[in-house]
Amino acid sequence: MDEVGIVLAMLLAVVASGYLVRMLPFAVPLPLVQIALGAAISSTTSHGVRLEPHIFFLVFLPPLLFLDGWRIPKVGLFRDRSTILELALGLVLFTVIGAGFLIHWLIPSLPLAVSFALAAILAPTDPVAVSSIAARVPIPPRLMHILEGESLLNDASGLVCFRFAVAAALTGTFSLGDATLTFLWVALAGIAIGVGLTVAVSAAQRILAARIGEESGSPILINLLLPFGAYLAAEHLQASGILAAVAAGITMSYVELSGRALATTRVRRAVVWDTVQFALNGIMFVLLGEQLPNIVKAALVAPELPAAHDVWWLVGNALAISVGLILLRFIWVWISLRLTLLAARRQQQAVYRPNPRLILATSLAGVRGAITLAGVLTLPLAMPNGTPFPGRDLVIFLASAVIVVSLVLASVGLPRVLRGLELPAEAAHESEEDQARHAAALAALAAIATAPPPPPTMGCDAEGAAEMHASAADQVRSLYQYRLDGWLGNVGGTDIDPARARAAESAERHYRLAALEQERAVLLRMTRQNQLSDEIARKLLREIDLVEARYR
């Protein structure tokens, strides 16, 4: 029962963190609150959580990375693919080399191979941590897309470097050729498995549903199991399960474009995934907080720790490594940006010279998280000859401390760096939305004009039915005509001021929400007074909720 009690306590901590972060008078990232609550749980319970890294990877990372890959804007991902690849591949290697020598210089008693292993597991940024920071800090959309794309793709390169650094520490040998071939297999095979499995499962599900039907919850359950299947299949073939989960999510977003899923399925699935995302994100950081006290205790007795410095020596080195990672990231982003601008000038393209503060913001936004924690915990306990793995407890502490420091620096520094920063407007999104609304409204009007009449209704003669159907069609047609005339310009092509169009949309939203609120209040009052059955009330309230979700 102790294990069940701790799990329940962690879930309650996740729930409480959502309220606490809104009660605080100043902005604090949600992960920091969850880490603090996890540390509080550890201090009040005698039985801690034994964190198995492989189980941690399997339970938490596949669904979260799958969802990030599914929801990331694909236009931005492919538009900035060169920048994302520079960060996901080049920056990782640059960080491993630079931070590896920095760590060995700071802690000479730590072997160079172990220093490189720590640098490699610190190189990947974490999409979960990046998203949690973005929820509280207004990061420009394009920068956010680049950060999300980088964090989704740099896991494979960082983990491969980590694997070979650990192998070098165990055997004392390293082969660049073997490392390159392994990286290509890990990355390409992982992506292929994620794409292939998603396409195959979606096709099989579609065929079975067409021939024999399916339960309403089956598509959602299959969707939840898909990232785990992709991850396990890739790991079984010695490929990257992380990249397989990401590739499965990106492929799923394209599968969804077929439009075969029912509207109710999409609504329910979104709710389920939002709940899963909130719970797993929270538990990961609560677990980190729960592990921190034991990590600190183990690091304080590590043989690499000078007796004269103890805890302040640990904190100082963690801060130095964190600052070093930011500087390395700043240098890489600055150099790669200069090369990009130089190439654009040679091609006589118009270029935007970014503000140095934007480069600093990109450097501060390199937040570490769950992948770093889970990866560093996979360090072996002993060398092949039976001696303890050198610096294991110290490395785990430093990695955990860098996670916390990166969260604090990003939450404190990003709002100040981005305040008042002017970026070129991205009007394409508003223009695309207007064009899409216009095309959809025109298609709806055409459908109303050509739609056959519905089946005859009992108790209504032919003349009355025709009048009723014409009235209903005119009512629906007037809604779409209002959108064309009032929002996007009339059918004849007269342009409407965009600001006025959006003001009209806002006004409509205001009145529709007020009407829906009163509808809901009346239904609830009738239900409380036993004038309406629970079953009918749930059906009608569900319809109101769906309409309200569209306007909110």
Coordinates of C-alpha atoms in Angstrom, one line a residue:
M1 CA 0.0 0.0 0.0
D2 CA 3.0 2.3 0.4
E3 CA 3.5 2.4 -3.3
V4 CA -0.1 3.1 -4.0
G5 CA -0.2 5.9 -1.4
I6 CA 2.9 7.6 -3.0
V7 CA 1.4 7.4 -6.5
L8 CA -1.9 8.9 -5.2
A9 CA 0.1 11.6 -3.3
M10 CA 2.0 12.5 -6.5
L11 CA -1.3 12.7 -8.5
L12 CA -2.7 15.0 -5.8
A13 CA 0.5 17.1 -6.0
V14 CA 0.0 17.5 -9.7
V15 CA -3.5 18.7 -9.2
A16 CA -2.5 21.0 -6.4
S17 CA 0.4 22.5 -8.5
G18 CA -2.2 23.7 -11.1
Y19 CA -3.9 25.8 -8.4
L20 CA -0.8 26.9 -6.5
V21 CA 1.0 28.3 -9.6
R22 CA -2.1 30.6 -10.1
M23 CA -2.2 31.6 -6.5
L24 CA 1.4 32.8 -6.4
P25 CA 1.8 36.6 -6.7
F26 CA 4.7 36.2 -9.2
A27 CA 5.2 34.1 -12.2
V28 CA 6.8 30.7 -11.4
P29 CA 7.0 27.8 -14.0
L30 CA 4.7 25.0 -13.2
P31 CA 7.6 22.4 -13.2
L32 CA 9.3 24.2 -10.4
V33 CA 6.2 24.1 -8.2
Q34 CA 5.9 20.4 -9.0
I35 CA 9.5 19.8 -8.2
A36 CA 9.0 21.5 -4.8
L37 CA 5.9 19.4 -4.1
G38 CA 7.9 16.3 -5.0
A39 CA 10.6 17.2 -2.5
A40 CA 8.0 17.8 0.1
I41 CA 6.5 14.3 -0.5
S42 CA 10.0 12.8 -0.1
S43 CA 10.5 14.6 3.2
T44 CA 7.2 13.4 4.7
T45 CA 7.4 9.7 3.6
S46 CA 9.7 7.0 4.7
H47 CA 9.3 4.9 1.6
G48 CA 10.6 6.6 -1.5
V49 CA 10.1 5.8 -5.2
R50 CA 12.6 3.5 -6.8
L51 CA 12.9 5.1 -10.3
E52 CA 13.7 2.5 -13.0
P53 CA 15.0 4.6 -16.0
H54 CA 13.8 2.1 -18.6
I55 CA 10.3 2.0 -17.2
F56 CA 10.4 5.8 -16.9
F57 CA 11.3 6.1 -20.6
L58 CA 8.6 3.7 -21.6
V59 CA 5.7 5.1 -19.5
F60 CA 6.3 8.9 -19.8
L61 CA 8.2 9.8 -22.9
P62 CA 6.5 8.0 -25.8
P63 CA 3.0 9.5 -25.3
L64 CA 4.3 13.0 -24.6
L65 CA 6.7 13.1 -27.6
F66 CA 4.0 11.5 -29.8
L67 CA 1.6 14.3 -28.8
D68 CA 4.2 17.0 -29.3
G69 CA 4.9 15.6 -32.8
W70 CA 1.2 15.4 -33.6
R71 CA 0.4 19.0 -32.5
I72 CA 3.6 20.9 -33.6
P73 CA 2.8 23.2 -36.6
K74 CA 4.2 21.4 -39.6
V75 CA 4.5 24.5 -41.8
G76 CA 6.9 26.0 -39.3
L77 CA 8.8 22.7 -38.8
F78 CA 9.5 22.3 -42.6
R79 CA 10.0 26.1 -43.2
D80 CA 12.8 26.3 -40.6
R81 CA 14.1 22.8 -41.1
S82 CA 17.7 24.0 -41.8
T83 CA 17.8 26.0 -38.5
I84 CA 16.2 23.1 -36.6
L85 CA 18.7 20.6 -37.9
E86 CA 21.6 22.9 -37.1
L87 CA 20.4 23.0 -33.5
A88 CA 19.4 19.4 -33.3
L89 CA 22.6 18.0 -34.8
G90 CA 25.4 20.6 -34.9
L91 CA 24.6 22.2 -31.6
V92 CA 24.5 18.8 -29.8
L93 CA 28.0 17.8 -31.1
F94 CA 29.3 21.3 -30.3
T95 CA 27.8 21.1 -26.7
V96 CA 29.2 17.6 -26.1
I97 CA 32.8 18.7 -27.0
G98 CA 32.7 22.1 -25.4
A99 CA 30.8 21.1 -22.2
G100 CA 32.8 17.9 -21.9
F101 CA 36.1 19.7 -21.7
L102 CA 34.6 22.3 -19.4
I103 CA 33.3 19.7 -16.9
H104 CA 36.6 17.9 -16.9
W105 CA 38.4 21.2 -16.3
L106 CA 36.0 22.0 -13.4
I107 CA 36.3 18.5 -11.9
P108 CA 39.6 17.0 -12.8
S109 CA 38.9 13.9 -10.8
L110 CA 36.0 13.1 -13.2
P111 CA 37.4 11.0 -16.1
L112 CA 37.2 12.7 -19.5
A113 CA 34.9 10.0 -20.9
V114 CA 32.4 10.5 -18.0
S115 CA 32.6 14.2 -18.5
F116 CA 31.6 13.7 -22.1
A117 CA 28.8 11.4 -21.1
L118 CA 27.4 14.1 -18.7
A119 CA 27.8 16.8 -21.5
A120 CA 26.0 14.5 -24.0
I121 CA 23.0 13.9 -21.7
L122 CA 22.8 17.6 -21.0
A123 CA 22.9 18.5 -24.7
P124 CA 19.2 17.7 -25.6
T125 CA 16.6 20.2 -24.6
D126 CA 13.2 18.9 -23.4
P127 CA 10.0 19.6 -25.3
V128 CA 7.9 19.1 -22.1
A129 CA 10.0 21.7 -20.2
V130 CA 10.0 24.1 -23.2
S131 CA 6.2 23.9 -23.4
S132 CA 5.8 24.5 -19.7
I133 CA 8.0 27.6 -19.9
A134 CA 6.1 28.8 -23.0
A135 CA 2.8 28.5 -21.1
R136 CA 3.9 31.4 -18.8
V137 CA 6.2 33.4 -21.1
P138 CA 5.1 35.0 -24.3
I139 CA 7.6 33.4 -26.7
P140 CA 7.3 34.6 -30.3
P141 CA 5.5 31.9 -32.4
R142 CA 8.3 31.3 -34.9
L143 CA 10.9 31.0 -32.2
M144 CA 8.7 28.6 -30.3
H145 CA 8.3 26.5 -33.4
I146 CA 12.0 26.3 -33.8
L147 CA 12.5 25.4 -30.1
E148 CA 9.9 22.7 -30.3
G149 CA 11.3 21.2 -33.5
E150 CA 14.8 21.2 -32.0
S151 CA 13.7 19.5 -28.8
L152 CA 11.9 16.8 -30.7
L153 CA 14.9 15.9 -32.9
N154 CA 17.9 16.4 -30.7
D155 CA 17.1 13.5 -28.4
A156 CA 18.5 10.9 -30.7
S157 CA 21.8 12.7 -31.3
G158 CA 22.3 13.4 -27.6
L159 CA 21.5 9.9 -26.5
V160 CA 23.7 8.3 -29.2
C161 CA 26.6 10.5 -28.0
F162 CA 25.8 9.6 -24.4
R163 CA 25.8 5.9 -25.3
F164 CA 29.2 6.0 -26.9
A165 CA 30.7 8.2 -24.1
V166 CA 29.5 5.6 -21.6
A167 CA 31.0 2.8 -23.7
A168 CA 34.3 4.7 -23.9
A169 CA 34.3 5.0 -20.1
L170 CA 33.7 1.3 -19.7
T171 CA 36.1 0.0 -22.4
G172 CA 38.5 2.9 -22.8
T173 CA 38.1 2.8 -26.6
F174 CA 36.0 4.9 -29.1
S175 CA 35.4 4.5 -32.8
L176 CA 34.1 7.5 -34.8
G177 CA 33.1 5.2 -37.7
D178 CA 31.0 2.9 -35.5
A179 CA 29.4 5.9 -33.8
T180 CA 28.5 7.5 -37.2
L181 CA 26.9 4.2 -38.5
T182 CA 25.1 3.6 -35.3
F183 CA 23.7 7.2 -35.3
L184 CA 22.4 6.7 -38.9
W185 CA 20.7 3.4 -38.0
V186 CA 19.3 4.7 -34.8
A187 CA 17.8 7.9 -36.4
L188 CA 16.7 6.6 -39.8
A189 CA 15.3 3.3 -38.6
G190 CA 13.5 4.9 -35.7
I191 CA 11.8 7.4 -38.0
A192 CA 10.9 4.7 -40.5
I193 CA 9.4 2.5 -37.8
G194 CA 7.3 5.3 -36.4
V195 CA 5.9 6.3 -39.9
G196 CA 5.3 2.7 -41.0
L197 CA 3.5 1.6 -37.9
T198 CA 1.3 4.6 -37.8
V199 CA 0.3 4.2 -41.5
A200 CA -0.3 0.4 -41.1
V201 CA -2.4 0.7 -37.9
S202 CA -4.5 3.6 -39.3
A203 CA -5.2 1.6 -42.5
A204 CA -6.1 -1.5 -40.6
Q205 CA -8.4 0.4 -38.2
R206 CA -10.1 2.1 -41.2
I207 CA -10.7 -1.3 -43.0
L208 CA -12.1 -3.0 -39.8
A209 CA -14.3 0.0 -39.0
A210 CA -15.7 0.0 -42.6
R211 CA -16.4 -3.8 -42.6
I212 CA -17.6 -4.6 -39.0
G213 CA -17.9 -1.3 -37.2
E214 CA -16.2 -0.3 -34.0
E215 CA -16.9 0.8 -30.4
S216 CA -16.8 4.5 -29.9
G217 CA -13.9 4.3 -27.5
S218 CA -11.7 2.0 -29.8
P219 CA -10.2 4.8 -31.9
I220 CA -9.1 6.7 -28.8
L221 CA -7.6 3.6 -27.2
I222 CA -5.7 2.7 -30.3
N223 CA -4.5 6.3 -30.5
L224 CA -3.2 6.0 -26.9
L225 CA -1.4 2.7 -27.6
L226 CA 0.2 3.8 -30.8
P227 CA 3.2 5.7 -29.3
F228 CA 4.0 2.8 -27.0
G229 CA 3.9 0.3 -29.9
A230 CA 6.2 2.5 -32.0
Y231 CA 8.7 3.0 -29.1
L232 CA 8.9 -0.7 -28.3
A233 CA 9.2 -1.8 -31.9
A234 CA 12.1 0.6 -32.5
E235 CA 13.9 -0.3 -29.2
H236 CA 13.5 -4.0 -30.1
L237 CA 15.4 -3.3 -33.3
Q238 CA 18.1 -1.2 -31.6
A239 CA 16.7 2.0 -33.1
S240 CA 15.6 5.2 -31.4
G241 CA 12.3 4.7 -29.7
I242 CA 12.1 8.4 -29.0
L243 CA 12.4 9.3 -32.7
A244 CA 9.9 6.6 -33.5
A245 CA 7.3 8.1 -31.1
V246 CA 7.9 11.6 -32.6
A247 CA 7.7 10.3 -36.2
A248 CA 4.5 8.5 -35.3
G249 CA 3.0 11.7 -33.9
I250 CA 3.9 13.7 -37.0
T251 CA 2.6 11.0 -39.3
M252 CA -0.7 10.9 -37.3
S253 CA -1.2 14.6 -38.0
Y254 CA -1.2 13.8 -41.7
V255 CA -3.4 10.7 -41.3
E256 CA -5.9 13.0 -39.6
L257 CA -6.2 15.1 -42.7
S258 CA -8.2 12.3 -44.3
G259 CA -11.1 13.5 -42.1
R260 CA -12.4 10.0 -41.4
A261 CA -12.6 10.4 -37.7
L262 CA -16.0 11.5 -36.3
A263 CA -16.3 14.9 -34.8
T264 CA -17.3 13.5 -31.4
T265 CA -14.3 11.2 -31.5
R266 CA -12.0 14.1 -32.1
V267 CA -13.5 16.1 -29.3
R268 CA -13.3 13.2 -26.8
R269 CA -9.8 12.3 -27.9
A270 CA -8.6 15.9 -27.4
V271 CA -9.9 15.8 -23.9
V272 CA -8.3 12.5 -23.1
W273 CA -4.9 13.6 -24.5
D274 CA -5.0 16.9 -22.6
T275 CA -5.6 15.0 -19.4
V276 CA -2.8 12.5 -20.2
Q277 CA -0.4 15.3 -21.0
F278 CA -1.1 17.3 -17.9
A279 CA -0.9 14.2 -15.6
L280 CA 2.3 12.8 -17.2
N281 CA 4.1 16.2 -17.4
G282 CA 3.3 16.8 -13.7
I283 CA 4.3 13.4 -12.4
M284 CA 7.7 13.6 -14.2
F285 CA 8.6 16.8 -12.4
V286 CA 7.1 15.6 -9.1
L287 CA 9.3 12.5 -9.4
L288 CA 12.3 14.6 -10.0
G289 CA 11.6 16.5 -6.8
E290 CA 11.0 13.3 -4.9
Q291 CA 14.4 12.0 -6.1
L292 CA 16.4 15.2 -5.4
P293 CA 17.0 14.7 -1.6
N294 CA 18.5 11.2 -2.1
I295 CA 20.5 12.5 -5.1
V296 CA 22.0 15.3 -3.0
K297 CA 22.8 12.9 -0.2
A298 CA 24.6 10.4 -2.5
A299 CA 26.5 13.2 -4.2
L300 CA 27.8 14.6 -0.9
V301 CA 29.6 11.3 -0.2
A302 CA 31.0 10.9 -3.7
P303 CA 34.7 10.3 -3.7
E304 CA 35.2 13.0 -6.4
L305 CA 33.9 15.6 -3.9
P306 CA 36.6 17.6 -2.2
A307 CA 36.0 17.3 1.6
A308 CA 36.7 21.0 2.1
H309 CA 34.0 22.3 -0.2
D310 CA 31.0 19.9 0.2
V311 CA 27.5 21.3 -0.8
W312 CA 28.7 24.7 -2.0
W313 CA 31.2 23.1 -4.2
L314 CA 28.4 21.1 -5.8
V315 CA 26.2 24.1 -6.3
G316 CA 29.0 26.2 -7.7
N317 CA 29.9 23.6 -10.3
A318 CA 26.2 23.1 -11.2
L319 CA 25.9 26.8 -11.8
A320 CA 29.1 27.0 -13.8
I321 CA 28.0 24.1 -16.1
S322 CA 24.6 25.7 -16.6
V323 CA 26.2 29.1 -17.6
G324 CA 28.6 27.2 -19.8
L325 CA 25.8 25.5 -21.6
I326 CA 24.1 28.9 -22.2
L327 CA 27.3 30.4 -23.5
L328 CA 27.9 27.5 -25.9
R329 CA 24.4 27.7 -27.2
F330 CA 24.7 31.5 -27.6
I331 CA 28.0 31.1 -29.6
W332 CA 26.5 28.4 -31.9
V333 CA 23.3 30.3 -32.6
W334 CA 25.3 33.5 -33.3
I335 CA 27.7 31.7 -35.7
S336 CA 25.0 29.7 -37.5
L337 CA 22.9 32.9 -37.9
R338 CA 25.8 34.8 -39.4
L339 CA 26.4 32.0 -41.9
T340 CA 22.7 32.0 -42.8
L341 CA 22.6 35.7 -43.4
L342 CA 25.8 35.5 -45.5
A343 CA 24.2 32.8 -47.7
A344 CA 21.0 34.8 -48.1
R345 CA 23.0 37.9 -49.2
R346 CA 24.9 35.8 -51.8
Q347 CA 21.5 34.7 -53.2
Q348 CA 20.4 38.3 -53.1
Q349 CA 17.5 37.5 -50.8
A350 CA 15.9 40.0 -48.4
V351 CA 17.1 39.2 -44.8
Y352 CA 15.9 40.2 -41.4
R353 CA 18.8 41.0 -39.0
P354 CA 17.6 39.8 -35.6
N355 CA 18.0 41.7 -32.4
P356 CA 20.9 40.2 -30.2
R357 CA 18.3 39.8 -27.5
L358 CA 16.5 37.3 -29.7
I359 CA 19.7 35.2 -29.8
L360 CA 20.0 35.5 -26.0
A361 CA 16.4 34.4 -25.6
T362 CA 17.1 31.4 -27.8
S363 CA 20.0 30.5 -25.6
L364 CA 18.0 30.9 -22.3
A365 CA 15.2 28.8 -23.8
G366 CA 17.4 25.7 -24.0
V367 CA 15.6 24.1 -21.0
R368 CA 16.6 20.6 -19.8
G369 CA 14.1 18.2 -18.4
A370 CA 12.9 14.6 -18.2
I371 CA 15.1 13.1 -21.0
T372 CA 18.2 14.4 -19.2
L373 CA 17.0 12.9 -15.9
A374 CA 15.9 9.5 -17.3
G375 CA 19.1 9.2 -19.4
V376 CA 21.6 10.0 -16.7
L377 CA 19.9 7.4 -14.4
T378 CA 20.8 4.7 -16.9
L379 CA 24.5 5.1 -16.0
P380 CA 25.9 1.7 -15.1
L381 CA 26.6 1.0 -11.4
A382 CA 29.9 -0.7 -11.9
M383 CA 32.8 -1.1 -14.3
P384 CA 33.5 -4.4 -16.1
N385 CA 36.1 -5.3 -13.3
G386 CA 33.5 -4.7 -10.6
T387 CA 34.7 -1.4 -9.3
P388 CA 32.0 1.4 -9.0
F389 CA 31.4 3.5 -12.1
P390 CA 33.5 6.7 -11.5
G391 CA 31.5 9.7 -10.5
R392 CA 28.0 8.2 -11.0
D393 CA 26.3 9.9 -8.0
L394 CA 28.1 13.2 -8.8
V395 CA 27.0 13.1 -12.4
I396 CA 23.4 12.4 -11.5
F397 CA 23.4 15.3 -9.1
L398 CA 24.9 17.7 -11.6
A399 CA 22.4 16.7 -14.3
S400 CA 19.5 17.1 -11.9
A401 CA 20.8 20.5 -10.7
V402 CA 21.2 21.8 -14.3
I403 CA 17.6 20.9 -15.0
V404 CA 16.4 23.0 -12.0
V405 CA 18.8 25.9 -12.9
S406 CA 17.8 25.9 -16.5
L407 CA 14.1 26.2 -15.5
V408 CA 14.8 29.0 -13.1
L409 CA 17.0 30.9 -15.5
A410 CA 14.5 30.6 -18.4
S411 CA 11.5 31.6 -16.2
V412 CA 13.4 34.6 -14.8
G413 CA 15.4 35.7 -17.8
L414 CA 13.1 35.1 -20.8
P415 CA 10.3 37.6 -19.7
R416 CA 13.0 40.3 -19.3
V417 CA 14.8 39.6 -22.5
L418 CA 11.7 39.4 -24.6
R419 CA 10.0 42.5 -23.0
G420 CA 9.5 45.1 -25.7
L421 CA 11.2 43.1 -28.4
E422 CA 9.8 43.9 -31.8
L423 CA 9.7 41.2 -34.4
P424 CA 8.4 41.3 -38.0
A425 CA 4.7 40.6 -38.0
E426 CA 3.6 37.2 -39.3
A427 CA 0.3 38.2 -41.0
A428 CA 0.2 35.0 -43.0
H429 CA -1.7 33.2 -40.3
E430 CA -4.5 35.7 -40.2
S431 CA -4.6 35.8 -44.0
E432 CA -4.8 32.0 -44.2
E433 CA -7.6 31.9 -41.6
D434 CA -9.6 34.5 -43.5
Q435 CA -9.2 32.7 -46.8
A436 CA -10.1 29.4 -45.1
R437 CA -13.3 30.9 -43.6
H438 CA -14.2 32.4 -46.9
A439 CA -13.8 29.1 -48.8
A440 CA -15.6 27.1 -46.1
A441 CA -18.6 29.6 -46.1
L442 CA -18.9 29.4 -49.9
A443 CA -18.8 25.6 -49.9
A444 CA -21.5 25.6 -47.1
L445 CA -23.7 27.9 -49.2
A446 CA -23.3 25.6 -52.2
A447 CA -24.1 22.6 -50.1
I448 CA -27.3 24.2 -48.8
A449 CA -28.4 25.0 -52.4
T450 CA -27.9 21.5 -53.6
A451 CA -28.8 19.5 -50.5
P452 CA -31.8 17.1 -51.0
P453 CA -34.7 17.6 -48.6
P454 CA -34.7 15.6 -45.4
P455 CA -37.0 12.6 -45.0
P456 CA -40.7 13.4 -44.5
T457 CA -41.8 14.3 -40.9
M458 CA -44.8 12.7 -39.3
G459 CA -47.6 15.1 -38.6
C460 CA -46.7 17.6 -41.3
D461 CA -48.3 17.9 -44.8
A462 CA -46.2 18.3 -47.9
E463 CA -46.9 22.1 -48.2
G464 CA -46.0 22.7 -44.5
A465 CA -42.9 20.5 -44.8
A466 CA -41.7 22.5 -47.8
E467 CA -42.2 25.8 -46.1
M468 CA -40.5 24.5 -43.0
H469 CA -37.5 23.2 -44.9
A470 CA -37.2 26.5 -46.9
S471 CA -37.2 28.5 -43.7
A472 CA -34.6 26.3 -42.1
A473 CA -32.4 26.5 -45.1
D474 CA -32.7 30.3 -45.2
Q475 CA -31.8 30.5 -41.6
V476 CA -28.6 28.5 -42.0
R477 CA -27.8 30.3 -45.3
S478 CA -28.1 33.7 -43.5
L479 CA -25.5 32.7 -41.0
Y480 CA -23.0 31.9 -43.7
Q481 CA -23.9 34.9 -45.7
Y482 CA -23.3 37.1 -42.7
R483 CA -19.8 35.6 -42.4
L484 CA -19.1 36.4 -46.0
D485 CA -20.6 40.0 -45.9
G486 CA -19.6 41.0 -42.4
W487 CA -16.3 39.3 -41.9
L488 CA -14.4 38.6 -45.1
G489 CA -16.0 40.8 -47.7
N490 CA -19.2 40.1 -49.7
V491 CA -19.5 37.6 -52.5
G492 CA -18.9 40.2 -55.1
G493 CA -15.4 40.8 -53.7
T494 CA -15.7 44.1 -51.8
D495 CA -12.9 44.2 -49.2
I496 CA -13.8 44.7 -45.5
D497 CA -11.4 46.3 -43.0
P498 CA -9.8 43.4 -41.2
A499 CA -10.0 45.2 -37.8
R500 CA -13.7 45.8 -38.3
A501 CA -14.2 42.1 -39.4
R502 CA -12.5 40.8 -36.3
A503 CA -14.5 43.2 -34.1
A504 CA -17.7 41.8 -35.6
E505 CA -16.5 38.3 -34.9
S506 CA -15.7 39.3 -31.3
A507 CA -19.2 40.8 -30.9
E508 CA -20.9 37.7 -32.2
R509 CA -18.8 35.5 -29.9
H510 CA -19.8 37.7 -26.9
Y511 CA -23.6 37.4 -27.6
R512 CA -23.4 33.7 -28.5
L513 CA -21.6 32.9 -25.2
A514 CA -24.1 35.0 -23.2
A515 CA -27.0 33.1 -24.9
L516 CA -25.3 29.7 -24.3
E517 CA -24.7 30.5 -20.7
Q518 CA -28.4 31.2 -20.1
E519 CA -29.4 28.1 -22.0
R520 CA -27.2 26.0 -19.7
A521 CA -28.5 27.7 -16.6
V522 CA -32.1 27.0 -17.6
L523 CA -31.4 23.3 -18.3
L524 CA -29.6 22.9 -15.0
R525 CA -32.4 24.6 -13.1
M526 CA -35.0 22.3 -14.8
T527 CA -32.9 19.3 -13.9
R528 CA -32.5 20.3 -10.3
Q529 CA -36.3 20.8 -10.1
N530 CA -36.9 17.3 -11.7
Q531 CA -38.5 18.9 -14.7
L532 CA -35.9 17.3 -17.0
S533 CA -34.4 13.8 -16.9
D534 CA -30.6 13.4 -16.3
E535 CA -30.2 11.6 -19.6
I536 CA -31.8 14.4 -21.7
A537 CA -30.0 17.0 -19.7
R538 CA -26.6 15.5 -20.4
K539 CA -27.4 15.3 -24.1
L540 CA -28.5 18.9 -24.4
L541 CA -25.6 20.2 -22.2
R542 CA -23.2 18.3 -24.4
E543 CA -24.6 20.0 -27.5
I544 CA -24.2 23.4 -25.7
D545 CA -20.6 22.5 -24.7
L546 CA -19.6 21.7 -28.2
V547 CA -21.0 25.0 -29.6
E548 CA -19.3 26.9 -26.7
A549 CA -16.0 25.2 -27.4
R550 CA -16.1 26.5 -30.9
Y551 CA -16.6 30.1 -29.7
R552 CA -14.0 29.9 -26.9

